[in-house]
């Protein structure tokens, strides 16, 4: 995203810490205004194109990490209510899913995962940019780090609200394969899921688990903002790293570890609520606190971190892949439409 006429190849993939945490939303504002122009001759990519590219880049990354999302959701639902666990660990889950459902099975819910990125990421970028513009002073100075962190968390919550219907669809579609055929919901696509949920359970079912979904977005943004910058700074003080894509990847994985630890209890509450069924008008859970209490009592305290491994190995790579795709989309647009502008 940093492009100058003399930029080296490594510069083309330079990811700024402020950008990484909100999928380049900070870069779309502060960095674009003050630190690194996106094109030579001061030509910039229009904001609406940036939002489109942000969503598209997230969707591209999802194509690679969707199987990890599915495994994470299956593990979080395994042993629910103290029942016998379906899977011993992540490797056992992958093996069983491949054996019973085939390679296509690990991509169940892909359409919902793509829609989630299209709605959540694009909304977050749009809201964040609007907020940054609103808090930028008349001299063009952006808000300080702590204010940007607060704005990032607020934008994440807004994006999560808009993306909740796709999130509910994703949870249900990825969970379906673990059930006997007669108990499966059998959604054929995310749009079929959205239509059937609205018709069979009511419109507000699309926002089931909205509060923990928004809470997770806030926790993730807060944890990433703090941990990524610190991890990168620490790595660069050693003789083994320089400011390049490998350093960004390692910093992302360190940040992902901290973020996973902090956010997984909220995530399992979200997953259980969004997948639950209502029997004779009575839901399985009354809210996130009820989920957490029942999980600890019936399954043990550390069950709050079920699905830790796939969640962790999804978080860092998805962020880095998103930026790689975003960088290439930006370069394509610049070379195709702004080169001679």
mmCIF file of C-alpha atoms in Angstrom:
data_model
loop_
_atom_site.group_PDB
_atom_site.id
_atom_site.type_symbol
_atom_site.label_atom_id
_atom_site.label_comp_id
_atom_site.label_asym_id
_atom_site.label_seq_id
_atom_site.Cartn_x
_atom_site.Cartn_y
_atom_site.Cartn_z
ATOM 1 C CA UNK A 1 0.000 0.000 0.000
ATOM 2 C CA UNK A 2 3.031 2.185 0.140
ATOM 3 C CA UNK A 3 3.878 3.118 -3.417
ATOM 4 C CA UNK A 4 6.436 5.586 -4.670
ATOM 5 C CA UNK A 5 8.179 5.695 -8.058
ATOM 6 C CA UNK A 6 11.372 4.384 -6.424
ATOM 7 C CA UNK A 7 9.724 1.726 -4.230
ATOM 8 C CA UNK A 8 11.519 -1.568 -3.960
ATOM 9 C CA UNK A 9 9.808 -4.929 -4.183
ATOM 10 C CA UNK A 10 9.803 -5.291 -0.407
ATOM 11 C CA UNK A 11 8.216 -1.858 -0.068
ATOM 12 C CA UNK A 12 5.296 -3.057 -2.157
ATOM 13 C CA UNK A 13 4.355 -5.478 0.605
ATOM 14 C CA UNK A 14 5.077 -3.229 3.572
ATOM 15 C CA UNK A 15 2.228 -3.444 6.051
ATOM 16 C CA UNK A 16 1.986 -0.640 8.568
ATOM 17 C CA UNK A 17 0.945 -1.622 12.077
ATOM 18 C CA UNK A 18 -1.904 0.869 12.068
ATOM 19 C CA UNK A 19 -3.250 -0.702 8.874
ATOM 20 C CA UNK A 20 -2.965 -4.309 9.925
ATOM 21 C CA UNK A 21 -5.367 -4.163 12.799
ATOM 22 C CA UNK A 22 -8.378 -2.867 10.911
ATOM 23 C CA UNK A 23 -7.691 -4.390 7.487
ATOM 24 C CA UNK A 24 -6.208 -1.175 6.175
ATOM 25 C CA UNK A 25 -8.979 1.154 7.353
ATOM 26 C CA UNK A 26 -6.443 3.368 9.127
ATOM 27 C CA UNK A 27 -4.318 3.251 6.022
ATOM 28 C CA UNK A 28 -7.261 4.515 3.995
ATOM 29 C CA UNK A 29 -7.317 7.664 6.101
ATOM 30 C CA UNK A 30 -4.339 8.738 8.176
ATOM 31 C CA UNK A 31 -1.699 6.929 6.144
ATOM 32 C CA UNK A 32 -3.227 7.988 2.882
ATOM 33 C CA UNK A 33 -3.316 11.615 4.023
ATOM 34 C CA UNK A 34 0.030 11.966 5.731
ATOM 35 C CA UNK A 35 2.415 9.015 5.577
ATOM 36 C CA UNK A 36 2.367 7.147 2.327
ATOM 37 C CA UNK A 37 0.599 8.224 -0.843
ATOM 38 C CA UNK A 38 -1.023 5.403 -2.710
ATOM 39 C CA UNK A 39 0.093 6.546 -6.118
ATOM 40 C CA UNK A 40 2.607 8.787 -7.677
ATOM 41 C CA UNK A 41 1.457 12.194 -8.923
ATOM 42 C CA UNK A 42 -0.763 12.391 -5.788
ATOM 43 C CA UNK A 43 -3.510 10.348 -7.446
ATOM 44 C CA UNK A 44 -5.411 8.276 -4.925
ATOM 45 C CA UNK A 45 -7.822 5.380 -5.203
ATOM 46 C CA UNK A 46 -11.440 6.496 -4.523
ATOM 47 C CA UNK A 47 -12.778 5.527 -1.114
ATOM 48 C CA UNK A 48 -15.632 3.455 -2.507
ATOM 49 C CA UNK A 49 -13.090 1.387 -4.466
ATOM 50 C CA UNK A 50 -11.002 0.959 -1.313
ATOM 51 C CA UNK A 51 -14.017 -0.377 0.577
ATOM 52 C CA UNK A 52 -14.786 -2.742 -2.282
ATOM 53 C CA UNK A 53 -11.193 -3.955 -2.350
ATOM 54 C CA UNK A 54 -11.178 -4.393 1.442
ATOM 55 C CA UNK A 55 -14.187 -6.694 1.293
ATOM 56 C CA UNK A 56 -12.847 -8.521 -1.760
ATOM 57 C CA UNK A 57 -9.453 -9.071 -0.101
ATOM 58 C CA UNK A 58 -11.139 -10.501 2.997
ATOM 59 C CA UNK A 59 -13.199 -12.802 0.801
ATOM 60 C CA UNK A 60 -10.055 -13.973 -0.982
ATOM 61 C CA UNK A 61 -8.393 -14.825 2.335
ATOM 62 C CA UNK A 62 -11.518 -16.703 3.434
ATOM 63 C CA UNK A 63 -11.103 -19.107 0.524
ATOM 64 C CA UNK A 64 -7.923 -20.347 2.214
ATOM 65 C CA UNK A 65 -8.985 -20.387 5.875
ATOM 66 C CA UNK A 66 -12.625 -21.519 5.646
ATOM 67 C CA UNK A 67 -11.769 -25.133 6.641
ATOM 68 C CA UNK A 68 -10.243 -23.836 9.884
ATOM 69 C CA UNK A 69 -13.441 -21.923 10.633
ATOM 70 C CA UNK A 70 -15.468 -25.087 10.145
ATOM 71 C CA UNK A 71 -13.208 -27.158 12.407
ATOM 72 C CA UNK A 72 -13.281 -24.447 15.080
ATOM 73 C CA UNK A 73 -17.082 -24.331 15.065
ATOM 74 C CA UNK A 74 -17.376 -28.116 15.200
ATOM 75 C CA UNK A 75 -15.008 -28.297 18.189
ATOM 76 C CA UNK A 76 -16.885 -25.539 20.024
ATOM 77 C CA UNK A 77 -20.140 -27.487 19.678
ATOM 78 C CA UNK A 78 -18.596 -30.871 20.497
ATOM 79 C CA UNK A 79 -19.550 -32.160 23.936
ATOM 80 C CA UNK A 80 -22.209 -29.482 24.374
ATOM 81 C CA UNK A 81 -24.088 -29.823 27.641
ATOM 82 C CA UNK A 82 -21.706 -32.461 28.948
ATOM 83 C CA UNK A 83 -22.453 -34.922 26.151
ATOM 84 C CA UNK A 84 -19.748 -37.162 24.731
ATOM 85 C CA UNK A 85 -17.284 -35.243 22.578
ATOM 86 C CA UNK A 86 -17.437 -35.911 18.855
ATOM 87 C CA UNK A 87 -13.753 -35.123 18.350
ATOM 88 C CA UNK A 88 -10.659 -35.656 20.473
ATOM 89 C CA UNK A 89 -8.727 -32.727 19.012
ATOM 90 C CA UNK A 90 -8.331 -30.632 15.860
ATOM 91 C CA UNK A 91 -6.503 -33.352 13.934
ATOM 92 C CA UNK A 92 -9.162 -35.894 14.822
ATOM 93 C CA UNK A 93 -11.862 -33.445 13.724
ATOM 94 C CA UNK A 94 -10.225 -32.852 10.336
ATOM 95 C CA UNK A 95 -9.707 -36.581 9.801
ATOM 96 C CA UNK A 96 -13.298 -37.479 10.672
ATOM 97 C CA UNK A 97 -14.783 -34.657 8.595
ATOM 98 C CA UNK A 98 -12.733 -35.614 5.545
ATOM 99 C CA UNK A 99 -13.618 -39.280 5.979
ATOM 100 C CA UNK A 100 -17.366 -38.723 6.381
ATOM 101 C CA UNK A 101 -17.993 -35.617 4.271
ATOM 102 C CA UNK A 102 -15.112 -35.495 1.789
ATOM 103 C CA UNK A 103 -12.939 -32.577 0.761
ATOM 104 C CA UNK A 104 -16.052 -30.564 -0.128
ATOM 105 C CA UNK A 105 -17.248 -31.042 3.425
ATOM 106 C CA UNK A 106 -14.530 -28.856 4.910
ATOM 107 C CA UNK A 107 -15.836 -26.011 2.763
ATOM 108 C CA UNK A 108 -19.429 -26.233 3.988
ATOM 109 C CA UNK A 109 -20.619 -22.713 4.721
ATOM 110 C CA UNK A 110 -18.190 -21.061 2.327
ATOM 111 C CA UNK A 111 -20.907 -18.859 0.821
ATOM 112 C CA UNK A 112 -21.761 -17.608 4.316
ATOM 113 C CA UNK A 113 -18.090 -16.977 5.086
ATOM 114 C CA UNK A 114 -17.763 -14.918 1.914
ATOM 115 C CA UNK A 115 -20.905 -12.915 2.679
ATOM 116 C CA UNK A 116 -19.631 -12.281 6.197
ATOM 117 C CA UNK A 117 -16.476 -10.707 4.792
ATOM 118 C CA UNK A 118 -18.439 -8.716 2.215
ATOM 119 C CA UNK A 119 -20.704 -7.249 4.896
ATOM 120 C CA UNK A 120 -18.510 -7.078 8.007
ATOM 121 C CA UNK A 121 -15.237 -5.913 6.480
ATOM 122 C CA UNK A 122 -16.770 -3.381 4.095
ATOM 123 C CA UNK A 123 -18.972 -1.888 6.827
ATOM 124 C CA UNK A 124 -16.072 -1.690 9.261
ATOM 125 C CA UNK A 125 -13.894 0.099 6.729
ATOM 126 C CA UNK A 126 -16.650 2.547 5.851
ATOM 127 C CA UNK A 127 -17.566 3.368 9.442
ATOM 128 C CA UNK A 128 -13.926 3.646 10.494
ATOM 129 C CA UNK A 129 -13.114 6.046 7.674
ATOM 130 C CA UNK A 130 -16.121 8.215 8.493
ATOM 131 C CA UNK A 131 -15.130 8.291 12.173
ATOM 132 C CA UNK A 132 -11.498 9.115 11.423
ATOM 133 C CA UNK A 133 -12.566 11.927 9.094
ATOM 134 C CA UNK A 134 -14.861 13.268 11.811
ATOM 135 C CA UNK A 135 -12.092 13.257 14.439
ATOM 136 C CA UNK A 136 -9.375 14.681 12.174
ATOM 137 C CA UNK A 137 -8.723 18.329 13.007
ATOM 138 C CA UNK A 138 -8.900 21.172 10.519
ATOM 139 C CA UNK A 139 -5.140 20.974 9.912
ATOM 140 C CA UNK A 140 -5.447 17.384 8.740
ATOM 141 C CA UNK A 141 -3.933 15.823 11.878
ATOM 142 C CA UNK A 142 -5.555 12.481 12.671
ATOM 143 C CA UNK A 143 -6.553 11.457 16.228
ATOM 144 C CA UNK A 144 -3.975 9.900 18.538
ATOM 145 C CA UNK A 145 -3.388 6.151 18.926
ATOM 146 C CA UNK A 146 -5.835 5.617 21.789
ATOM 147 C CA UNK A 147 -8.612 7.464 19.997
ATOM 148 C CA UNK A 148 -7.924 5.464 16.837
ATOM 149 C CA UNK A 149 -8.121 2.284 18.914
ATOM 150 C CA UNK A 150 -11.487 3.354 20.314
ATOM 151 C CA UNK A 151 -12.745 4.262 16.847
ATOM 152 C CA UNK A 152 -11.481 0.931 15.519
ATOM 153 C CA UNK A 153 -13.372 -0.973 18.209
ATOM 154 C CA UNK A 154 -16.515 1.047 17.509
ATOM 155 C CA UNK A 155 -16.234 0.388 13.788
ATOM 156 C CA UNK A 156 -15.673 -3.308 14.490
ATOM 157 C CA UNK A 157 -18.859 -3.442 16.552
ATOM 158 C CA UNK A 158 -20.840 -1.750 13.764
ATOM 159 C CA UNK A 159 -19.412 -4.158 11.203
ATOM 160 C CA UNK A 160 -20.265 -7.116 13.428
ATOM 161 C CA UNK A 161 -23.868 -5.938 13.722
ATOM 162 C CA UNK A 162 -24.261 -5.754 9.944
ATOM 163 C CA UNK A 163 -22.450 -9.067 9.484
ATOM 164 C CA UNK A 164 -24.406 -11.032 12.113
ATOM 165 C CA UNK A 165 -26.943 -12.584 9.672
ATOM 166 C CA UNK A 166 -24.079 -14.031 7.631
ATOM 167 C CA UNK A 167 -22.393 -15.117 10.877
ATOM 168 C CA UNK A 168 -25.493 -17.013 12.030
ATOM 169 C CA UNK A 169 -25.727 -18.684 8.623
ATOM 170 C CA UNK A 170 -22.043 -19.627 8.780
ATOM 171 C CA UNK A 171 -22.328 -21.217 12.221
ATOM 172 C CA UNK A 172 -25.350 -23.266 11.238
ATOM 173 C CA UNK A 173 -23.992 -24.371 7.863
ATOM 174 C CA UNK A 174 -20.619 -25.435 9.270
ATOM 175 C CA UNK A 175 -22.284 -27.262 12.180
ATOM 176 C CA UNK A 176 -24.840 -29.176 10.099
ATOM 177 C CA UNK A 177 -22.580 -32.017 8.985
ATOM 178 C CA UNK A 178 -22.017 -33.264 12.525
ATOM 179 C CA UNK A 179 -25.714 -34.121 12.976
ATOM 180 C CA UNK A 180 -27.680 -37.171 11.825
ATOM 181 C CA UNK A 181 -29.345 -36.524 8.429
ATOM 182 C CA UNK A 182 -32.836 -36.218 9.930
ATOM 183 C CA UNK A 183 -31.719 -33.457 12.309
ATOM 184 C CA UNK A 184 -29.846 -31.307 9.797
ATOM 185 C CA UNK A 185 -31.171 -27.969 8.685
ATOM 186 C CA UNK A 186 -29.944 -28.611 5.157
ATOM 187 C CA UNK A 187 -29.322 -25.060 3.995
ATOM 188 C CA UNK A 188 -28.141 -25.095 0.374
ATOM 189 C CA UNK A 189 -26.493 -21.659 0.431
ATOM 190 C CA UNK A 190 -26.238 -18.576 2.592
ATOM 191 C CA UNK A 191 -29.205 -16.999 0.791
ATOM 192 C CA UNK A 192 -31.287 -20.119 1.344
ATOM 193 C CA UNK A 193 -30.277 -20.001 5.013
ATOM 194 C CA UNK A 194 -31.264 -16.343 5.377
ATOM 195 C CA UNK A 195 -34.615 -16.901 3.632
ATOM 196 C CA UNK A 196 -35.506 -19.999 5.645
ATOM 197 C CA UNK A 197 -34.497 -18.506 8.987
ATOM 198 C CA UNK A 198 -36.664 -15.480 8.274
ATOM 199 C CA UNK A 199 -39.600 -17.628 7.157
ATOM 200 C CA UNK A 200 -39.342 -20.362 9.804
ATOM 201 C CA UNK A 201 -38.030 -18.511 12.866
ATOM 202 C CA UNK A 202 -38.671 -14.835 12.258
ATOM 203 C CA UNK A 203 -36.614 -11.896 11.039
ATOM 204 C CA UNK A 204 -34.880 -11.235 14.351
ATOM 205 C CA UNK A 205 -33.341 -14.718 14.292
ATOM 206 C CA UNK A 206 -30.884 -13.283 11.756
ATOM 207 C CA UNK A 207 -29.421 -11.197 14.592
ATOM 208 C CA UNK A 208 -29.354 -13.978 17.172
ATOM 209 C CA UNK A 209 -26.146 -13.703 19.171
ATOM 210 C CA UNK A 210 -25.613 -10.138 17.970
ATOM 211 C CA UNK A 211 -24.352 -8.885 21.353
ATOM 212 C CA UNK A 212 -21.569 -11.480 21.770
ATOM 213 C CA UNK A 213 -20.705 -11.093 18.073
ATOM 214 C CA UNK A 214 -20.213 -7.364 18.583
ATOM 215 C CA UNK A 215 -18.393 -8.041 21.856
ATOM 216 C CA UNK A 216 -15.995 -10.389 20.127
ATOM 217 C CA UNK A 217 -15.275 -7.754 17.472
ATOM 218 C CA UNK A 218 -14.447 -5.202 20.180
ATOM 219 C CA UNK A 219 -12.191 -7.645 22.048
ATOM 220 C CA UNK A 220 -10.415 -8.733 18.857
ATOM 221 C CA UNK A 221 -9.751 -5.159 17.742
ATOM 222 C CA UNK A 222 -8.530 -4.105 21.190
ATOM 223 C CA UNK A 223 -6.254 -7.126 21.627
ATOM 224 C CA UNK A 224 -4.815 -6.876 18.115
ATOM 225 C CA UNK A 225 -4.109 -3.167 18.328
ATOM 226 C CA UNK A 226 -2.146 -3.552 21.545
ATOM 227 C CA UNK A 227 -0.367 -6.843 20.859
ATOM 228 C CA UNK A 228 0.584 -6.479 17.189
ATOM 229 C CA UNK A 229 2.357 -3.157 17.586
ATOM 230 C CA UNK A 230 4.251 -4.403 20.655
ATOM 231 C CA UNK A 231 5.163 -7.721 19.019
ATOM 232 C CA UNK A 232 6.462 -6.028 15.883
ATOM 233 C CA UNK A 233 8.448 -3.482 17.889
ATOM 234 C CA UNK A 234 10.045 -6.264 19.938
ATOM 235 C CA UNK A 235 10.913 -8.348 16.866
ATOM 236 C CA UNK A 236 12.596 -5.390 15.175
ATOM 237 C CA UNK A 237 14.890 -4.904 18.182
ATOM 238 C CA UNK A 238 16.468 -8.294 17.428
ATOM 239 C CA UNK A 239 18.970 -9.052 14.683
ATOM 240 C CA UNK A 240 16.707 -11.660 13.108
ATOM 241 C CA UNK A 241 13.943 -9.486 11.658
ATOM 242 C CA UNK A 242 13.560 -6.491 9.410
ATOM 243 C CA UNK A 243 10.407 -4.603 8.483
ATOM 244 C CA UNK A 244 9.119 -6.988 5.801
ATOM 245 C CA UNK A 245 6.290 -9.438 5.176
ATOM 246 C CA UNK A 246 7.932 -12.185 7.277
ATOM 247 C CA UNK A 247 8.185 -9.880 10.281
ATOM 248 C CA UNK A 248 4.542 -8.874 9.800
ATOM 249 C CA UNK A 249 3.512 -12.515 9.632
ATOM 250 C CA UNK A 250 5.384 -13.465 12.827
ATOM 251 C CA UNK A 251 4.020 -10.396 14.633
ATOM 252 C CA UNK A 252 0.537 -11.341 13.437
ATOM 253 C CA UNK A 253 0.907 -14.867 14.817
ATOM 254 C CA UNK A 254 2.088 -13.537 18.195
ATOM 255 C CA UNK A 255 -0.770 -11.053 18.204
ATOM 256 C CA UNK A 256 -3.122 -13.832 17.151
ATOM 257 C CA UNK A 257 -2.130 -15.922 20.172
ATOM 258 C CA UNK A 258 -3.010 -13.131 22.588
ATOM 259 C CA UNK A 259 -6.164 -12.254 20.684
ATOM 260 C CA UNK A 260 -7.290 -15.894 20.629
ATOM 261 C CA UNK A 261 -6.830 -16.266 24.385
ATOM 262 C CA UNK A 262 -8.779 -13.054 25.024
ATOM 263 C CA UNK A 263 -11.646 -13.577 22.589
ATOM 264 C CA UNK A 264 -12.444 -17.307 22.582
ATOM 265 C CA UNK A 265 -14.825 -17.329 25.588
ATOM 266 C CA UNK A 266 -16.937 -14.680 23.843
ATOM 267 C CA UNK A 267 -16.661 -16.604 20.580
ATOM 268 C CA UNK A 268 -17.919 -19.895 22.033
ATOM 269 C CA UNK A 269 -20.879 -18.060 23.573
ATOM 270 C CA UNK A 270 -21.661 -16.578 20.167
ATOM 271 C CA UNK A 271 -21.365 -19.968 18.445
ATOM 272 C CA UNK A 272 -23.610 -21.789 20.918
ATOM 273 C CA UNK A 273 -26.304 -19.092 20.814
ATOM 274 C CA UNK A 274 -26.367 -18.839 17.039
ATOM 275 C CA UNK A 275 -26.568 -22.605 16.574
ATOM 276 C CA UNK A 276 -29.155 -23.317 19.296
ATOM 277 C CA UNK A 277 -32.644 -24.582 18.574
ATOM 278 C CA UNK A 278 -35.817 -23.497 20.309
ATOM 279 C CA UNK A 279 -37.827 -26.445 21.663
ATOM 280 C CA UNK A 280 -41.511 -25.730 22.412
ATOM 281 C CA UNK A 281 -40.747 -22.034 22.541
ATOM 282 C CA UNK A 282 -37.917 -22.430 25.034
ATOM 283 C CA UNK A 283 -34.370 -21.590 23.818
ATOM 284 C CA UNK A 284 -31.392 -23.620 24.997
ATOM 285 C CA UNK A 285 -29.652 -20.491 26.281
ATOM 286 C CA UNK A 286 -30.945 -17.152 27.530
ATOM 287 C CA UNK A 287 -27.774 -15.223 26.697
ATOM 288 C CA UNK A 288 -23.993 -15.184 26.645
ATOM 289 C CA UNK A 289 -23.629 -15.310 30.452
ATOM 290 C CA UNK A 290 -25.922 -18.336 30.560
ATOM 291 C CA UNK A 291 -23.768 -20.060 27.914
ATOM 292 C CA UNK A 292 -20.537 -19.398 29.793
ATOM 293 C CA UNK A 293 -22.010 -20.603 33.074
ATOM 294 C CA UNK A 294 -23.373 -23.829 31.567
ATOM 295 C CA UNK A 295 -20.128 -24.543 29.701
ATOM 296 C CA UNK A 296 -18.033 -24.168 32.857
ATOM 297 C CA UNK A 297 -20.412 -26.275 34.981
ATOM 298 C CA UNK A 298 -20.997 -29.096 32.479
ATOM 299 C CA UNK A 299 -17.772 -29.181 30.468
ATOM 300 C CA UNK A 300 -15.109 -27.547 32.589
ATOM 301 C CA UNK A 301 -13.448 -24.127 32.697
ATOM 302 C CA UNK A 302 -10.990 -24.753 29.867
ATOM 303 C CA UNK A 303 -13.829 -25.736 27.527
ATOM 304 C CA UNK A 304 -14.275 -21.996 27.036
ATOM 305 C CA UNK A 305 -11.248 -22.312 24.752
ATOM 306 C CA UNK A 306 -12.527 -25.228 22.652
ATOM 307 C CA UNK A 307 -11.355 -24.872 19.057
ATOM 308 C CA UNK A 308 -8.281 -22.908 20.160
ATOM 309 C CA UNK A 309 -5.898 -24.373 17.574
ATOM 310 C CA UNK A 310 -7.952 -23.779 14.386
ATOM 311 C CA UNK A 311 -9.069 -20.377 15.670
ATOM 312 C CA UNK A 312 -5.479 -19.341 16.277
ATOM 313 C CA UNK A 313 -4.133 -20.630 12.985
ATOM 314 C CA UNK A 314 -6.967 -18.894 11.148
ATOM 315 C CA UNK A 315 -6.553 -15.450 12.691
ATOM 316 C CA UNK A 316 -2.974 -14.528 11.753
ATOM 317 C CA UNK A 317 -2.904 -16.014 8.219
ATOM 318 C CA UNK A 318 -6.285 -14.478 7.369
ATOM 319 C CA UNK A 319 -4.980 -11.023 8.284
ATOM 320 C CA UNK A 320 -1.782 -11.388 6.263
ATOM 321 C CA UNK A 321 -3.544 -12.975 3.274
ATOM 322 C CA UNK A 322 -6.076 -10.153 3.305
ATOM 323 C CA UNK A 323 -3.282 -7.617 3.025
ATOM 324 C CA UNK A 324 -1.497 -9.496 0.287
ATOM 325 C CA UNK A 325 -4.699 -9.582 -1.765
ATOM 326 C CA UNK A 326 -5.446 -5.963 -0.910
ATOM 327 C CA UNK A 327 -1.986 -4.879 -1.995
ATOM 328 C CA UNK A 328 -2.366 -6.613 -5.343
ATOM 329 C CA UNK A 329 -5.819 -5.131 -5.942
ATOM 330 C CA UNK A 330 -4.491 -1.661 -5.171
ATOM 331 C CA UNK A 331 -1.538 -2.146 -7.524
ATOM 332 C CA UNK A 332 -3.822 -3.430 -10.271
ATOM 333 C CA UNK A 333 -6.143 -0.436 -9.961
ATOM 334 C CA UNK A 334 -3.266 2.017 -9.909
ATOM 335 C CA UNK A 335 -1.575 0.492 -12.950
ATOM 336 C CA UNK A 336 -4.818 0.076 -14.863
ATOM 337 C CA UNK A 337 -6.653 3.306 -14.101
ATOM 338 C CA UNK A 338 -4.278 5.818 -12.498
ATOM 339 C CA UNK A 339 -0.964 5.280 -14.273
ATOM 340 C CA UNK A 340 -1.486 8.038 -16.795
ATOM 341 C CA UNK A 341 -4.164 9.945 -14.960
#
